[in-house]
């Protein structure tokens, strides 16, 4: 491609596509490549051609000009992005080199190489991979297309075979195409010359990459198979002795064919098997054969050429894979306790078949046995199968420990407030009580409980196997009774009054002493009407055995309402206040005292406080004062006067 050309750049995603042009390639079986020119691998740029020759000049950077070439593992954005960007070689190797060519203006050979060591009278396949690196949009869509002639020549220049690729069109993405043909060497020829000639002229286009040039012997089609095996690979589990018969069907092509079986291990070097010279091969695999891939293939050649590997064609390999058996790690989560979950686990497979005690069966790498019992203890087996179909029988022993039986000395009890009770448990070697509050100890078998409210205690009993059981004790707390006979009362003789006794506790019984002048001595608040002052004693008894409580009150009995006519508030300690005790029998009374001007100088409602002869803290003058007392009940309003003497 001429550097001076300007192009409209269209960006394509760099893809790597391979396409075989099979019309001229070998249709039979091929030998190993006797020539395999990959141009090597490494960092950019690669070295110039050393064995092959070319009229082109080596270019050390990307994007060579017309008549130049470069060896690289990638190319990108050349000439205004008119070339495809190649990030890997034909095989997809990111470090693999390919030859990148910008063709010269005149048609010429850009690759010439001498191929040595061929066998006479042998058919070979020549093949090479080529990609047109010019984008379809470049050169206004009129880019010059590479047109290659591949020729195989004798050393003197006599052409043995040639092949023309025709115009190699540009593609929307990089398209690697394989071109090739087969040729037959004369009896005396062992060296030939490979010449790749570009028939197109230079200019805008005619740019290409070349990779993976091979020469391989071509012969009859050899079809291999393993007797009684559906594929070309057989699998043997280690430890199992097996025997396999390998067979090849060979089409016509050799006049006097010679066969030779070869083998390698783990893709190592192929070596001939002594005496294995027919189309059948039987191999025995002992039980102790090492794990690995054992490959076998048959080679074929014309009689007289069989000693040279370069003259042979080979069948596709047949493989015996000796694979490892599963090596499971089978365990269980025990020892465990009765009524708990136990897990069986194993590894190193993709199928698992468990068997065990009491006709147990299950599948899976992890199996749960819920609420396990002692009669389920014993040996459990698992057949582990891996992805290769190899098996291993493993086992694990399950141990199930018994549970303790938590025993308590009683399930429920009742105490009174302030009392205590000893709770006892047995059946294990250690004990834990909850809640721990109000216990003398929470980790002994027989603590003393002193709860102040009703409490349910739960004890966890543990045996020597660390298995546990629980039991509970309900301690009901009843309050001890309290008694309050209420405030002292005042009545007028002949009248009755309601006592205001109160009590606390449960299941209480009440009684008053003496049981006289009382409507019901078993009521908490009875009516009484004693004829004279009397003490009443309230007794509160707990019917659930939490004792008794007593209290006393006094009933004051007045024959009438006595109202003093005078008092002397002079501080001598005698008659210093005006007090009417009987008013206590009339809790709703209202009392008012007026001076001679009708002004209220003292008031008393409900409290029956005495008057000290003051008004607003100042002593009132001596003299007569008028009072009015509204008793709010019979006999109604009382009026009169009181004399203050100073």
XYZ file of C-alpha atoms in Angstrom:
646
model
C 0.000 0.000 0.000
C 1.364 3.389 -0.938
C 1.879 5.610 2.099
C 0.671 8.801 0.452
C -2.880 7.533 -0.121
C -5.590 9.063 2.050
C -8.440 6.834 3.232
C -11.720 7.227 4.999
C -11.180 5.241 8.230
C -13.935 2.966 9.436
C -13.388 1.166 12.734
C -14.086 -2.560 12.813
C -13.923 -4.932 15.781
C -10.844 -7.069 15.257
C -11.994 -10.654 14.911
C -9.972 -13.702 13.946
C -11.695 -16.084 11.529
C -10.156 -19.143 9.877
C -11.311 -20.746 6.623
C -9.947 -23.835 4.890
C -9.728 -23.900 1.116
C -9.934 -27.673 0.888
C -10.190 -28.349 -2.842
C -6.427 -28.804 -3.301
C -5.596 -30.152 0.162
C -4.928 -33.775 1.081
C -8.137 -35.785 1.444
C -6.420 -38.749 3.053
C -4.428 -38.987 6.257
C -1.451 -36.750 6.931
C 1.851 -37.325 8.602
C 3.375 -35.175 11.295
C 4.585 -31.824 9.892
C 8.131 -32.210 8.640
C 8.198 -28.468 8.028
C 6.218 -26.172 10.322
C 7.129 -22.545 9.792
C 5.331 -20.468 12.461
C 7.788 -17.516 12.419
C 8.260 -18.068 16.176
C 6.897 -15.993 19.045
C 7.902 -13.211 21.373
C 7.687 -9.453 21.773
C 7.385 -7.038 18.864
C 9.117 -6.865 16.513
C 10.355 -10.323 15.529
C 13.654 -10.896 13.774
C 14.020 -10.778 10.004
C 13.758 -14.014 8.000
C 16.835 -16.200 8.484
C 16.247 -19.415 6.467
C 13.884 -18.151 3.762
C 14.829 -15.385 1.346
C 12.847 -12.462 -0.018
C 13.369 -9.515 -2.324
C 11.495 -7.349 0.197
C 13.230 -5.262 2.819
C 12.836 -5.861 6.561
C 11.012 -3.100 8.471
C 11.483 -2.847 12.222
C 8.250 -0.999 13.088
C 4.570 -1.693 12.545
C 2.907 -0.845 9.201
C 5.592 -1.579 6.561
C 5.588 0.453 3.335
C 5.385 -0.954 -0.220
C 8.081 -3.589 -0.773
C 8.713 -4.039 2.960
C 7.815 -6.749 5.442
C 7.879 -7.145 9.217
C 7.585 -10.118 11.611
C 5.125 -9.245 14.416
C 2.619 -10.714 16.886
C 0.145 -7.884 16.273
C -0.567 -4.889 14.106
C -2.893 -1.995 14.784
C -4.312 1.095 13.092
C -2.048 1.044 10.034
C -2.446 3.733 7.360
C -5.294 5.672 8.844
C -6.850 2.471 10.187
C -7.390 1.179 6.655
C -5.805 -2.157 7.607
C -7.394 -4.703 9.908
C -5.870 -4.773 13.396
C -4.523 -8.243 14.219
C -4.070 -8.955 17.937
C -3.061 -12.642 17.591
C -1.565 -14.941 14.999
C -3.492 -17.510 12.949
C -3.602 -19.990 15.857
C -4.850 -17.399 18.354
C -1.517 -17.116 20.173
C -1.146 -13.554 21.439
C 2.666 -13.823 21.312
C 2.833 -15.812 18.069
C 4.523 -14.095 15.125
C 3.251 -13.787 11.559
C 4.854 -12.224 8.463
C 3.191 -8.898 7.551
C 3.740 -7.885 3.899
C 3.108 -4.640 2.012
C 3.610 -5.844 -1.576
C 5.948 -4.091 -4.003
C 4.705 -2.238 -7.053
C 5.842 -4.996 -9.393
C 4.784 -8.662 -9.129
C 7.514 -10.641 -7.426
C 8.307 -13.555 -5.127
C 8.157 -12.360 -1.519
C 8.973 -15.728 0.100
C 11.457 -18.378 -1.108
C 12.663 -21.277 1.037
C 14.483 -24.566 0.519
C 12.783 -27.582 2.103
C 15.120 -30.475 2.903
C 14.824 -34.121 3.902
C 11.759 -35.209 1.917
C 11.271 -38.800 0.870
C 11.277 -39.831 -2.774
C 8.139 -41.246 -4.376
C 6.059 -39.712 -1.569
C 3.011 -37.478 -1.803
C 3.109 -34.381 0.395
C 0.605 -31.686 1.272
C 1.854 -28.112 1.280
C -0.366 -25.559 3.111
C -0.115 -21.964 4.341
C -2.482 -19.490 6.029
C -3.025 -16.042 4.500
C -5.200 -13.043 5.410
C -5.918 -9.956 3.293
C -5.313 -7.189 5.859
C -6.938 -4.423 3.782
C -10.385 -3.379 4.955
C -13.273 -3.427 2.490
C -13.781 0.318 2.949
C -10.187 1.208 2.093
C -9.172 2.608 -1.323
C -12.799 3.679 -1.841
C -13.685 -0.006 -1.934
C -11.376 -0.573 -4.933
C -8.320 -1.949 -3.132
C -5.943 -4.234 -5.011
C -6.373 -7.868 -3.990
C -3.413 -10.166 -3.311
C -3.081 -12.932 -5.892
C -0.596 -15.627 -4.950
C 1.042 -18.494 -6.788
C 2.524 -21.240 -4.627
C 5.017 -23.453 -6.447
C 7.122 -26.445 -5.448
C 10.285 -26.731 -7.582
C 13.232 -29.021 -7.897
C 16.571 -27.470 -7.055
C 17.174 -26.908 -10.784
C 13.966 -24.882 -11.073
C 11.774 -27.611 -12.543
C 8.261 -27.068 -11.246
C 6.822 -30.154 -9.584
C 3.464 -28.580 -8.715
C 1.968 -25.102 -8.413
C -1.282 -23.595 -7.252
C -2.848 -20.146 -7.714
C -4.992 -18.679 -4.988
C -6.845 -16.323 -7.277
C -7.720 -12.877 -5.978
C -7.993 -12.954 -2.179
C -10.822 -10.533 -1.413
C -10.885 -8.142 1.512
C -13.332 -8.956 4.297
C -15.360 -7.070 6.884
C -13.280 -8.799 9.559
C -9.832 -10.437 9.376
C -10.276 -13.814 7.650
C -7.405 -16.292 7.734
C -7.635 -18.685 4.764
C -5.624 -21.846 4.257
C -4.268 -22.429 0.766
C -2.499 -25.610 -0.238
C -2.080 -28.505 -2.593
C -0.328 -31.846 -2.722
C 2.575 -32.984 -4.848
C 4.675 -36.138 -5.311
C 8.428 -36.173 -5.128
C 10.440 -38.053 -7.757
C 12.400 -41.069 -6.546
C 15.710 -39.239 -6.305
C 14.458 -35.901 -4.934
C 14.760 -35.122 -1.210
C 15.060 -31.315 -1.332
C 12.619 -28.876 -2.989
C 12.158 -25.113 -3.214
C 9.010 -23.359 -2.023
C 8.262 -20.119 -3.848
C 5.363 -17.774 -3.045
C 4.864 -15.246 -5.853
C 2.537 -12.236 -5.657
C 1.008 -11.745 -9.079
C -0.762 -8.472 -8.255
C 0.785 -5.040 -8.660
C 1.444 -2.705 -5.771
C -0.471 0.441 -5.008
C -3.569 0.883 -2.896
C -3.990 -2.585 -1.464
C -2.245 -5.901 -2.073
C -1.352 -6.186 1.639
C -1.322 -9.494 3.482
C -0.180 -11.562 6.458
C 1.343 -15.048 6.155
C 1.531 -17.740 8.867
C 1.939 -21.472 9.592
C 3.546 -22.975 6.474
C 3.519 -26.796 6.658
C 4.734 -29.810 4.661
C 3.133 -33.126 5.650
C 3.153 -36.532 4.042
C -0.201 -37.380 2.444
C -1.470 -40.923 2.030
C -4.482 -43.205 2.332
C -7.280 -42.355 4.742
C -6.732 -44.154 8.028
C -9.749 -44.489 10.315
C -8.884 -45.692 13.848
C -11.228 -47.123 16.474
C -11.209 -49.032 19.737
C -13.056 -52.337 19.551
C -16.314 -52.276 21.539
C -15.787 -48.638 22.504
C -18.080 -45.885 21.165
C -15.362 -43.235 20.939
C -11.638 -42.937 20.301
C -11.033 -42.471 24.027
C -11.468 -45.217 26.624
C -11.465 -44.642 30.361
C -9.974 -47.060 32.902
C -10.321 -46.597 36.639
C -7.035 -47.067 38.444
C -6.715 -50.529 39.958
C -8.861 -52.225 37.303
C -6.970 -54.434 34.872
C -8.239 -53.997 31.289
C -7.338 -55.051 27.769
C -8.076 -53.019 24.604
C -7.844 -53.836 20.917
C -7.044 -50.944 18.558
C -7.871 -51.285 14.850
C -7.438 -49.103 11.771
C -9.258 -49.235 8.455
C -6.940 -48.105 5.644
C -8.160 -46.944 2.245
C -6.321 -47.631 -1.024
C -3.373 -45.425 -1.863
C -0.120 -47.209 -1.173
C 1.127 -49.912 -3.498
C 2.931 -51.850 -0.813
C 1.997 -50.307 2.560
C 3.963 -50.811 5.737
C 2.220 -50.246 9.089
C 3.759 -49.331 12.414
C 2.009 -48.606 15.719
C 3.381 -45.886 17.972
C 2.688 -44.836 21.554
C 3.291 -41.998 23.949
C 2.350 -41.155 27.500
C 0.817 -37.854 28.518
C 1.442 -36.320 25.075
C 5.172 -37.029 25.137
C 7.306 -38.144 22.182
C 5.856 -40.774 19.856
C 7.887 -44.005 19.791
C 7.483 -47.139 17.690
C 6.122 -50.263 19.372
C 8.341 -53.177 18.504
C 6.569 -55.848 16.460
C 3.317 -53.854 16.153
C 3.169 -53.856 12.325
C -0.414 -54.889 11.523
C -3.605 -52.883 11.514
C -4.558 -54.378 14.900
C -2.925 -53.800 18.279
C -3.911 -55.299 21.637
C -2.679 -53.600 24.816
C -3.078 -54.867 28.352
C -3.345 -52.417 31.231
C -2.383 -53.890 34.585
C -4.174 -52.913 37.791
C -1.100 -51.010 38.988
C -0.633 -48.872 35.877
C -0.010 -45.215 36.695
C -2.656 -42.571 36.222
C -2.289 -40.713 32.917
C -3.151 -40.535 29.218
C -1.814 -43.360 27.071
C -1.984 -42.557 23.355
C -1.664 -44.967 20.436
C -1.630 -44.359 16.701
C -0.834 -46.285 13.568
C 1.490 -44.950 10.866
C 1.612 -46.071 7.241
C 4.156 -45.642 4.451
C 5.283 -47.194 1.206
C 7.625 -50.130 1.530
C 11.201 -48.864 1.653
C 10.261 -45.519 3.267
C 9.016 -46.813 6.604
C 12.298 -46.122 8.392
C 11.840 -42.370 7.878
C 9.230 -40.596 9.966
C 9.009 -37.936 7.253
C 7.597 -40.509 4.845
C 4.786 -41.751 7.071
C 1.187 -40.726 7.382
C -0.468 -41.154 10.755
C -3.929 -41.938 12.038
C -5.631 -39.791 14.646
C -4.563 -41.030 18.065
C -6.543 -43.455 20.214
C -6.377 -42.696 23.921
C -6.720 -44.750 27.069
C -7.183 -42.549 30.101
C -6.221 -44.175 33.381
C -7.994 -42.020 35.928
C -7.959 -41.862 39.679
C -10.635 -43.388 41.812
C -12.414 -41.093 44.251
C -10.534 -40.512 47.488
C -13.395 -39.375 49.681
C -13.092 -37.931 53.147
C -16.151 -39.394 54.856
C -17.020 -38.091 58.315
C -19.971 -37.396 60.580
C -20.741 -34.624 63.032
C -20.881 -36.983 66.018
C -20.549 -38.155 68.645
C -23.941 -36.591 69.108
C -26.810 -36.772 71.568
C -30.182 -38.379 71.113
C -32.912 -36.195 69.559
C -30.368 -33.956 67.802
C -29.370 -33.642 64.140
C -26.393 -35.605 62.824
C -24.686 -34.793 59.507
C -23.002 -37.369 57.255
C -20.516 -35.786 54.825
C -18.198 -37.025 52.106
C -16.225 -35.584 49.163
C -14.517 -36.170 45.814
C -17.435 -37.322 43.715
C -20.504 -36.210 41.841
C -22.757 -39.104 42.857
C -23.191 -40.537 46.337
C -25.181 -43.557 47.554
C -25.451 -43.995 51.345
C -26.499 -47.145 53.224
C -26.487 -47.883 56.908
C -28.236 -48.967 60.090
C -31.927 -49.926 59.979
C -32.011 -50.016 56.140
C -30.884 -46.395 55.935
C -30.362 -45.000 52.422
C -29.763 -41.509 51.051
C -27.971 -39.569 48.333
C -25.879 -36.406 48.310
C -22.498 -35.326 49.638
C -24.135 -34.129 52.873
C -27.017 -35.975 54.523
C -28.874 -34.972 57.694
C -30.402 -37.453 60.137
C -32.850 -35.497 62.282
C -33.761 -36.417 65.863
C -31.342 -39.347 65.831
C -31.815 -42.183 68.348
C -29.377 -44.596 69.966
C -30.628 -47.488 67.828
C -29.350 -45.565 64.782
C -25.735 -45.691 65.949
C -23.345 -47.819 63.903
C -21.454 -47.919 60.612
C -22.655 -45.992 57.559
C -21.304 -46.680 54.059
C -21.187 -44.405 51.009
C -20.404 -45.406 47.426
C -18.736 -42.367 45.848
C -18.715 -42.081 42.039
C -16.676 -39.401 40.257
C -17.169 -37.812 36.825
C -15.195 -40.632 35.161
C -17.528 -43.269 36.592
C -14.900 -44.548 39.025
C -16.117 -45.575 42.472
C -14.869 -45.966 46.004
C -16.724 -47.409 48.992
C -16.022 -45.492 52.177
C -17.549 -45.544 55.654
C -17.893 -43.670 58.915
C -18.956 -44.830 62.377
C -21.784 -42.930 64.064
C -21.932 -42.760 67.850
C -25.106 -41.594 69.611
C -24.931 -40.785 73.316
C -27.933 -41.114 75.636
C -29.748 -38.109 77.026
C -29.937 -37.561 80.785
C -33.353 -37.554 82.477
C -33.828 -34.348 84.416
C -35.732 -35.050 87.663
C -37.004 -32.430 90.158
C -38.341 -33.023 93.665
C -41.631 -31.290 92.844
C -43.165 -29.578 89.837
C -44.835 -26.788 91.807
C -44.873 -25.383 95.323
C -46.287 -22.401 97.203
C -44.523 -20.169 99.698
C -45.320 -16.926 101.457
C -43.585 -13.629 100.928
C -40.216 -13.629 102.677
C -40.053 -17.422 102.934
C -37.787 -19.741 100.915
C -37.818 -23.278 99.604
C -35.155 -25.741 98.476
C -35.525 -26.994 94.913
C -33.726 -30.193 93.955
C -32.763 -31.844 90.669
C -30.977 -35.064 89.750
C -30.025 -37.183 86.723
C -26.784 -35.561 85.583
C -23.311 -34.414 86.520
C -23.877 -30.664 86.250
C -26.838 -28.349 86.644
C -27.757 -24.847 85.489
C -30.830 -22.998 86.821
C -32.635 -20.095 85.197
C -33.473 -17.469 86.223
C -30.543 -17.211 88.595
C -32.125 -14.422 90.641
C -33.299 -15.236 94.185
C -31.334 -18.530 94.156
C -28.602 -19.382 96.644
C -26.645 -20.801 93.659
C -27.522 -21.383 90.013
C -25.078 -24.252 89.343
C -25.819 -26.779 92.072
C -28.372 -29.567 92.132
C -30.303 -28.245 95.173
C -30.303 -24.442 95.534
C -32.520 -22.518 97.963
C -35.053 -20.309 96.184
C -36.292 -17.075 97.795
C -38.414 -15.442 95.088
C -40.502 -12.393 95.919
C -42.904 -13.043 93.041
C -44.215 -16.226 91.462
C -41.328 -17.696 89.417
C -40.848 -20.716 87.160
C -37.328 -22.123 87.459
C -35.879 -24.247 84.620
C -32.962 -26.539 85.308
C -30.704 -27.842 82.517
C -29.180 -31.175 83.470
C -25.990 -32.268 81.655
C -24.576 -35.790 81.705
C -21.016 -37.031 81.186
C -21.486 -36.939 77.379
C -22.459 -33.247 77.417
C -26.032 -34.211 76.509
C -28.781 -32.208 78.191
C -32.355 -32.445 79.397
C -34.502 -29.864 81.157
C -37.177 -29.786 83.859
C -39.061 -26.959 85.539
C -40.369 -25.995 88.979
C -43.096 -23.416 89.526
C -42.774 -21.581 92.856
C -45.937 -19.614 93.595
C -45.436 -16.748 96.052
C -48.444 -15.703 98.157
C -48.318 -12.400 100.016
C -48.475 -12.366 103.798
C -51.591 -10.489 104.917
C -51.576 -6.913 106.190
C -54.362 -5.296 108.239
C -55.373 -1.640 108.567
C -58.434 -1.037 110.772
C -58.773 2.458 109.354
C -58.976 5.863 111.052
C -60.632 6.394 114.436
C -64.291 7.344 114.182
C -66.596 9.706 116.128
C -70.360 9.313 116.437
C -73.260 10.657 118.421
C -74.754 8.078 120.712
C -77.519 6.151 119.037
C -76.067 6.539 115.570
C -73.921 4.139 113.479
C -70.780 4.592 111.349
C -68.958 2.590 108.654
C -65.518 1.348 109.619
C -62.862 1.791 106.875
C -60.704 -1.294 107.249
C -58.278 -2.316 104.439
C -56.065 -5.379 103.859
C -53.577 -6.897 101.388
C -52.829 -10.510 100.495
C -54.565 -13.423 98.797
C -57.407 -15.652 99.999
C -58.137 -13.444 103.015
C -60.646 -13.825 105.827
C -61.691 -10.935 108.118
C -62.992 -10.661 111.719
C -63.605 -7.794 114.206
C -63.377 -7.974 117.942
C -65.370 -7.489 119.982
C -68.152 -8.740 117.723
C -70.745 -6.469 119.429
C -72.656 -3.444 118.197
C -71.527 -4.427 114.675
C -73.706 -5.510 111.767
C -71.249 -8.236 110.445
C -67.955 -8.949 112.179
C -66.631 -10.856 109.067
C -66.855 -7.824 106.749
C -63.828 -5.658 106.089
C -65.918 -2.475 106.442
C -68.893 -3.158 108.724
C -71.342 -0.695 110.395
C -70.936 -0.190 114.164
C -73.079 1.671 116.780
C -71.517 1.267 120.217
C -73.282 3.040 123.092
C -69.973 4.278 124.464
C -66.360 4.666 123.412
C -65.015 1.355 122.161
C -61.884 -0.148 120.547
C -62.381 -2.503 117.578
C -59.597 -4.913 116.511
C -59.395 -6.055 112.825
C -57.879 -9.530 112.271
C -56.908 -10.515 108.679
C -56.195 -14.224 108.138
C -54.542 -15.805 105.019
C -56.542 -18.864 104.031
C -53.460 -20.268 102.190
C -51.401 -20.398 105.349
C -49.460 -17.150 105.152
C -50.449 -16.072 108.714
C -52.562 -13.290 110.262
C -52.311 -9.559 110.786
C -54.195 -7.249 113.239
C -54.865 -3.558 113.729
C -56.963 -1.508 116.174
C -59.129 1.587 115.837
C -61.256 3.618 118.364
C -64.851 4.769 118.102
C -65.575 7.919 120.138
C -69.230 8.184 121.272
C -70.686 11.524 122.337
C -74.020 11.694 124.069
C -74.669 15.164 122.554
C -72.957 18.084 120.838
C -71.315 20.138 123.632
C -70.460 23.708 122.517
C -68.329 25.734 125.028
C -69.820 29.163 125.879
C -66.486 30.908 126.502
C -62.689 30.529 126.301
C -59.695 32.618 127.287
C -56.927 32.641 124.629
C -54.342 34.239 126.957
C -51.654 31.569 126.685
C -51.955 30.276 130.229
C -52.637 26.772 129.020
C -56.217 26.749 130.313
C -59.143 27.099 127.879
C -56.865 28.751 125.310
C -58.936 27.426 122.321
C -62.541 26.966 121.387
C -63.051 23.313 120.346
C -66.169 21.214 119.703
C -65.017 17.518 119.638
C -68.449 16.113 118.765
C -68.301 17.784 115.345
C -66.075 14.863 114.282
C -69.297 12.881 113.996
C -70.423 15.227 111.228
C -67.680 15.119 108.593
C -69.493 17.523 106.243
C -70.131 20.290 108.781
C -69.457 23.982 108.177
C -68.754 26.395 111.085
C -68.609 30.204 110.908
C -67.947 32.798 113.682
C -69.012 36.467 113.225
C -68.089 39.670 115.115
C -70.676 42.238 116.031
C -70.320 43.828 112.627
C -71.279 40.565 110.881
C -67.722 39.974 109.683
C -66.544 36.320 109.567
C -63.532 36.029 111.852
C -63.221 32.197 111.853
C -64.339 29.373 109.550
C -63.940 25.626 109.748
C -65.108 23.045 107.220
C -64.817 19.309 107.757
C -61.531 19.432 109.691
C -62.759 20.404 113.140
C -59.760 22.561 113.980
C -59.969 24.586 117.229
C -60.149 28.405 117.128
C -57.334 30.244 118.926
C -59.138 33.590 119.002
C -57.233 35.142 116.115
C -58.304 36.600 112.803
C -55.648 36.698 110.110
C -53.059 36.020 112.812
C -54.146 38.937 115.011
C -56.029 38.355 118.318
C -59.604 39.570 118.133
C -60.932 41.801 120.954
C -62.586 40.256 124.008
C -66.320 40.121 123.761
C -69.213 38.107 122.483
C -69.105 36.462 119.039
C -71.927 34.717 117.211
C -71.517 31.288 115.609
C -73.503 29.203 113.128
C -72.859 25.462 112.593
C -74.410 23.669 109.624
C -74.184 19.963 110.451
C -75.441 18.980 106.939
C -77.611 16.370 108.668
C -79.930 16.086 111.623
C -80.331 18.166 113.750
C -79.377 20.695 111.057
C -78.075 24.214 111.876
C -76.920 25.157 115.372
C -76.600 28.827 116.383
C -75.331 30.589 119.526
C -72.662 32.846 120.957
C -69.239 32.439 122.523
C -67.474 34.826 124.894
C -63.781 35.598 124.521
C -62.212 36.536 127.822
C -58.784 38.152 127.860
